[in-house]
């Protein structure tokens, strides 16, 4: 993708959904049914991530699972109408899955993967930048190891793609808005 394609995006969203849709279209065609299939596959992968996340959180009973699922009512229903939400939820669950793995197992690979997932989340839905603040607080306050505090700079790097879009668009919305 070039600066022009990002600069001229005609929606009030960062470009990740449109990049994924375009890559899917280049591989499988640009027919409406094919593009809807892309959204369906993303939604199904999101459900699979939801399952792994619920296992990672060690939900012990149906009530815990219900509380987690009720927070995401659009996952099954609206993901087919609000097309960008399924990709947003996918990257959110991916981030949470790897970040929780890092918290529980101190896995360095999970840190890198959660940073990448967070960066992709931010270029899918910019208002979810609020997720980076609890990460900063957790790494700065809860973790006593100085090595963990060095991860703060990695998580700060996850802001680079959305900051790039901010400067290209001269704000958080595309120029057509």
PDB file of N, CA and C in Angstrom, residues 35-86:
ATOM      1  N   UNK A  35     -16.151 -11.344  -1.039  1.00  0.00           N
ATOM      2  CA  UNK A  35     -15.749 -10.390  -0.005  1.00  0.00           C
ATOM      3  C   UNK A  35     -16.524 -10.621   1.292  1.00  0.00           C
ATOM      4  N   UNK A  36     -17.781 -11.027   1.181  1.00  0.00           N
ATOM      5  CA  UNK A  36     -18.542 -11.393   2.383  1.00  0.00           C
ATOM      6  C   UNK A  36     -17.945 -12.638   3.039  1.00  0.00           C
ATOM      7  N   UNK A  37     -17.417 -13.548   2.219  1.00  0.00           N
ATOM      8  CA  UNK A  37     -16.764 -14.743   2.751  1.00  0.00           C
ATOM      9  C   UNK A  37     -15.551 -14.353   3.596  1.00  0.00           C
ATOM     10  N   UNK A  38     -14.837 -13.320   3.195  1.00  0.00           N
ATOM     11  CA  UNK A  38     -13.689 -12.837   3.977  1.00  0.00           C
ATOM     12  C   UNK A  38     -14.144 -12.435   5.378  1.00  0.00           C
ATOM     13  N   UNK A  39     -15.227 -11.685   5.457  1.00  0.00           N
ATOM     14  CA  UNK A  39     -15.746 -11.247   6.757  1.00  0.00           C
ATOM     15  C   UNK A  39     -16.212 -12.454   7.572  1.00  0.00           C
ATOM     16  N   UNK A  40     -16.855 -13.410   6.915  1.00  0.00           N
ATOM     17  CA  UNK A  40     -17.306 -14.621   7.599  1.00  0.00           C
ATOM     18  C   UNK A  40     -16.117 -15.395   8.179  1.00  0.00           C
ATOM     19  N   UNK A  41     -15.055 -15.550   7.394  1.00  0.00           N
ATOM     20  CA  UNK A  41     -13.871 -16.282   7.868  1.00  0.00           C
ATOM     21  C   UNK A  41     -13.206 -15.562   9.042  1.00  0.00           C
ATOM     22  N   UNK A  42     -13.153 -14.244   8.964  1.00  0.00           N
ATOM     23  CA  UNK A  42     -12.595 -13.476  10.083  1.00  0.00           C
ATOM     24  C   UNK A  42     -13.449 -13.679  11.328  1.00  0.00           C
ATOM     25  N   UNK A  43     -14.769 -13.673  11.158  1.00  0.00           N
ATOM     26  CA  UNK A  43     -15.668 -13.891  12.302  1.00  0.00           C
ATOM     27  C   UNK A  43     -15.474 -15.274  12.907  1.00  0.00           C
ATOM     28  N   UNK A  44     -15.303 -16.280  12.073  1.00  0.00           N
ATOM     29  CA  UNK A  44     -15.103 -17.639  12.583  1.00  0.00           C
ATOM     30  C   UNK A  44     -13.753 -17.759  13.299  1.00  0.00           C
ATOM     31  N   UNK A  45     -12.717 -17.129  12.740  1.00  0.00           N
ATOM     32  CA  UNK A  45     -11.413 -17.138  13.419  1.00  0.00           C
ATOM     33  C   UNK A  45     -11.501 -16.397  14.750  1.00  0.00           C
ATOM     34  N   UNK A  46     -12.327 -15.357  14.806  1.00  0.00           N
ATOM     35  CA  UNK A  46     -12.521 -14.626  16.054  1.00  0.00           C
ATOM     36  C   UNK A  46     -13.198 -15.495  17.096  1.00  0.00           C
ATOM     37  N   UNK A  47     -14.163 -16.283  16.682  1.00  0.00           N
ATOM     38  CA  UNK A  47     -14.811 -17.203  17.620  1.00  0.00           C
ATOM     39  C   UNK A  47     -13.823 -18.242  18.151  1.00  0.00           C
ATOM     40  N   UNK A  48     -12.954 -18.709  17.290  1.00  0.00           N
ATOM     41  CA  UNK A  48     -11.926 -19.665  17.725  1.00  0.00           C
ATOM     42  C   UNK A  48     -10.994 -19.003  18.736  1.00  0.00           C
ATOM     43  N   UNK A  49     -10.593 -17.766  18.459  1.00  0.00           N
ATOM     44  CA  UNK A  49      -9.761 -17.030  19.432  1.00  0.00           C
ATOM     45  C   UNK A  49     -10.501 -16.803  20.737  1.00  0.00           C
ATOM     46  N   UNK A  50     -11.809 -16.534  20.659  1.00  0.00           N
ATOM     47  CA  UNK A  50     -12.613 -16.367  21.872  1.00  0.00           C
ATOM     48  C   UNK A  50     -12.576 -17.637  22.703  1.00  0.00           C
ATOM     49  N   UNK A  51     -12.651 -18.784  22.051  1.00  0.00           N
ATOM     50  CA  UNK A  51     -12.584 -20.068  22.761  1.00  0.00           C
ATOM     51  C   UNK A  51     -11.231 -20.209  23.473  1.00  0.00           C
ATOM     52  N   UNK A  52     -10.132 -19.939  22.764  1.00  0.00           N
ATOM     53  CA  UNK A  52      -8.808 -20.061  23.375  1.00  0.00           C
ATOM     54  C   UNK A  52      -8.605 -19.028  24.483  1.00  0.00           C
ATOM     55  N   UNK A  53      -9.146 -17.842  24.293  1.00  0.00           N
ATOM     56  CA  UNK A  53      -9.039 -16.830  25.333  1.00  0.00           C
ATOM     57  C   UNK A  53      -9.806 -17.245  26.583  1.00  0.00           C
ATOM     58  N   UNK A  54     -10.979 -17.819  26.404  1.00  0.00           N
ATOM     59  CA  UNK A  54     -11.747 -18.265  27.573  1.00  0.00           C
ATOM     60  C   UNK A  54     -11.032 -19.405  28.287  1.00  0.00           C
ATOM     61  N   UNK A  55     -10.323 -20.267  27.541  1.00  0.00           N
ATOM     62  CA  UNK A  55      -9.527 -21.313  28.179  1.00  0.00           C
ATOM     63  C   UNK A  55      -8.332 -20.703  28.910  1.00  0.00           C
ATOM     64  N   UNK A  56      -7.710 -19.698  28.321  1.00  0.00           N
ATOM     65  CA  UNK A  56      -6.563 -19.033  28.942  1.00  0.00           C
ATOM     66  C   UNK A  56      -6.985 -18.326  30.229  1.00  0.00           C
ATOM     67  N   UNK A  57      -8.193 -17.775  30.230  1.00  0.00           N
ATOM     68  CA  UNK A  57      -8.702 -17.101  31.425  1.00  0.00           C
ATOM     69  C   UNK A  57      -9.219 -18.085  32.462  1.00  0.00           C
ATOM     70  N   UNK A  58      -9.216 -19.359  32.112  1.00  0.00           N
ATOM     71  CA  UNK A  58      -9.645 -20.439  33.010  1.00  0.00           C
ATOM     72  C   UNK A  58     -11.054 -20.202  33.538  1.00  0.00           C
ATOM     73  N   UNK A  59     -11.955 -19.937  32.609  1.00  0.00           N
ATOM     74  CA  UNK A  59     -13.346 -19.771  33.002  1.00  0.00           C
ATOM     75  C   UNK A  59     -13.847 -21.110  33.521  1.00  0.00           C
ATOM     76  N   UNK A  60     -14.300 -21.108  34.750  1.00  0.00           N
ATOM     77  CA  UNK A  60     -14.613 -22.362  35.429  1.00  0.00           C
ATOM     78  C   UNK A  60     -16.069 -22.789  35.308  1.00  0.00           C
ATOM     79  N   UNK A  61     -16.931 -21.877  34.962  1.00  0.00           N
ATOM     80  CA  UNK A  61     -18.328 -22.266  34.887  1.00  0.00           C
ATOM     81  C   UNK A  61     -19.023 -21.518  33.764  1.00  0.00           C
ATOM     82  N   UNK A  62     -20.253 -21.896  33.530  1.00  0.00           N
ATOM     83  CA  UNK A  62     -21.026 -21.294  32.453  1.00  0.00           C
ATOM     84  C   UNK A  62     -21.276 -19.815  32.703  1.00  0.00           C
ATOM     85  N   UNK A  63     -21.411 -19.419  33.949  1.00  0.00           N
ATOM     86  CA  UNK A  63     -21.657 -18.010  34.260  1.00  0.00           C
ATOM     87  C   UNK A  63     -20.475 -17.137  33.842  1.00  0.00           C
ATOM     88  N   UNK A  64     -19.250 -17.591  34.109  1.00  0.00           N
ATOM     89  CA  UNK A  64     -18.069 -16.838  33.685  1.00  0.00           C
ATOM     90  C   UNK A  64     -18.029 -16.685  32.171  1.00  0.00           C
ATOM     91  N   UNK A  65     -18.306 -17.776  31.476  1.00  0.00           N
ATOM     92  CA  UNK A  65     -18.308 -17.729  30.010  1.00  0.00           C
ATOM     93  C   UNK A  65     -19.411 -16.803  29.507  1.00  0.00           C
ATOM     94  N   UNK A  66     -20.571 -16.847  30.156  1.00  0.00           N
ATOM     95  CA  UNK A  66     -21.677 -15.977  29.767  1.00  0.00           C
ATOM     96  C   UNK A  66     -21.316 -14.509  29.965  1.00  0.00           C
ATOM     97  N   UNK A  67     -20.656 -14.179  31.071  1.00  0.00           N
ATOM     98  CA  UNK A  67     -20.261 -12.790  31.317  1.00  0.00           C
ATOM     99  C   UNK A  67     -19.284 -12.304  30.248  1.00  0.00           C
ATOM    100  N   UNK A  68     -18.376 -13.182  29.845  1.00  0.00           N
ATOM    101  CA  UNK A  68     -17.432 -12.779  28.809  1.00  0.00           C
ATOM    102  C   UNK A  68     -18.154 -12.607  27.473  1.00  0.00           C
ATOM    103  N   UNK A  69     -19.051 -13.519  27.173  1.00  0.00           N
ATOM    104  CA  UNK A  69     -19.735 -13.484  25.884  1.00  0.00           C
ATOM    105  C   UNK A  69     -20.743 -12.343  25.801  1.00  0.00           C
ATOM    106  N   UNK A  70     -21.384 -11.993  26.905  1.00  0.00           N
ATOM    107  CA  UNK A  70     -22.391 -10.940  26.881  1.00  0.00           C
ATOM    108  C   UNK A  70     -21.754  -9.577  26.619  1.00  0.00           C
ATOM    109  N   UNK A  71     -20.484  -9.453  26.918  1.00  0.00           N
ATOM    110  CA  UNK A  71     -19.781  -8.205  26.638  1.00  0.00           C
ATOM    111  C   UNK A  71     -19.553  -8.014  25.145  1.00  0.00           C
ATOM    112  N   UNK A  72     -19.746  -9.058  24.359  1.00  0.00           N
ATOM    113  CA  UNK A  72     -19.488  -9.005  22.930  1.00  0.00           C
ATOM    114  C   UNK A  72     -20.705  -9.448  22.119  1.00  0.00           C
ATOM    115  N   UNK A  73     -21.853  -8.796  22.285  1.00  0.00           N
ATOM    116  CA  UNK A  73     -23.058  -9.295  21.621  1.00  0.00           C
ATOM    117  C   UNK A  73     -23.011  -9.198  20.105  1.00  0.00           C
ATOM    118  N   UNK A  74     -22.205  -8.291  19.595  1.00  0.00           N
ATOM    119  CA  UNK A  74     -22.168  -8.124  18.148  1.00  0.00           C
ATOM    120  C   UNK A  74     -21.278  -9.141  17.448  1.00  0.00           C
ATOM    121  N   UNK A  75     -20.561  -9.948  18.201  1.00  0.00           N
ATOM    122  CA  UNK A  75     -19.612 -10.866  17.587  1.00  0.00           C
ATOM    123  C   UNK A  75     -20.293 -11.800  16.595  1.00  0.00           C
ATOM    124  N   UNK A  76     -21.409 -12.363  16.963  1.00  0.00           N
ATOM    125  CA  UNK A  76     -22.108 -13.282  16.061  1.00  0.00           C
ATOM    126  C   UNK A  76     -23.109 -12.577  15.160  1.00  0.00           C
ATOM    127  N   UNK A  77     -23.734 -11.532  15.645  1.00  0.00           N
ATOM    128  CA  UNK A  77     -24.836 -10.930  14.903  1.00  0.00           C
ATOM    129  C   UNK A  77     -24.365  -9.777  14.026  1.00  0.00           C
ATOM    130  N   UNK A  78     -23.807  -8.761  14.638  1.00  0.00           N
ATOM    131  CA  UNK A  78     -23.480  -7.553  13.892  1.00  0.00           C
ATOM    132  C   UNK A  78     -22.205  -7.654  13.074  1.00  0.00           C
ATOM    133  N   UNK A  79     -21.405  -8.677  13.269  1.00  0.00           N
ATOM    134  CA  UNK A  79     -20.161  -8.767  12.514  1.00  0.00           C
ATOM    135  C   UNK A  79     -20.430  -8.921  11.022  1.00  0.00           C
ATOM    136  N   UNK A  80     -21.624  -9.339  10.670  1.00  0.00           N
ATOM    137  CA  UNK A  80     -21.955  -9.469   9.258  1.00  0.00           C
ATOM    138  C   UNK A  80     -22.567  -8.196   8.698  1.00  0.00           C
ATOM    139  N   UNK A  81     -22.940  -7.255   9.569  1.00  0.00           N
ATOM    140  CA  UNK A  81     -23.475  -5.975   9.114  1.00  0.00           C
ATOM    141  C   UNK A  81     -22.438  -4.876   9.277  1.00  0.00           C
ATOM    142  N   UNK A  82     -21.790  -4.835  10.432  1.00  0.00           N
ATOM    143  CA  UNK A  82     -20.725  -3.871  10.673  1.00  0.00           C
ATOM    144  C   UNK A  82     -19.428  -4.613  10.364  1.00  0.00           C
ATOM    145  N   UNK A  83     -19.000  -4.522   9.134  1.00  0.00           N
ATOM    146  CA  UNK A  83     -17.964  -5.416   8.628  1.00  0.00           C
ATOM    147  C   UNK A  83     -16.631  -5.293   9.343  1.00  0.00           C
ATOM    148  N   UNK A  84     -16.294  -4.113   9.812  1.00  0.00           N
ATOM    149  CA  UNK A  84     -14.978  -3.935  10.423  1.00  0.00           C
ATOM    150  C   UNK A  84     -14.893  -4.482  11.836  1.00  0.00           C
ATOM    151  N   UNK A  85     -16.018  -4.732  12.483  1.00  0.00           N
ATOM    152  CA  UNK A  85     -15.984  -5.181  13.875  1.00  0.00           C
ATOM    153  C   UNK A  85     -15.371  -6.563  14.048  1.00  0.00           C
ATOM    154  N   UNK A  86     -15.567  -7.451  13.104  1.00  0.00           N
ATOM    155  CA  UNK A  86     -15.012  -8.791  13.258  1.00  0.00           C
ATOM    156  C   UNK A  86     -13.488  -8.754  13.255  1.00  0.00           C
TER     157      UNK A  86
END
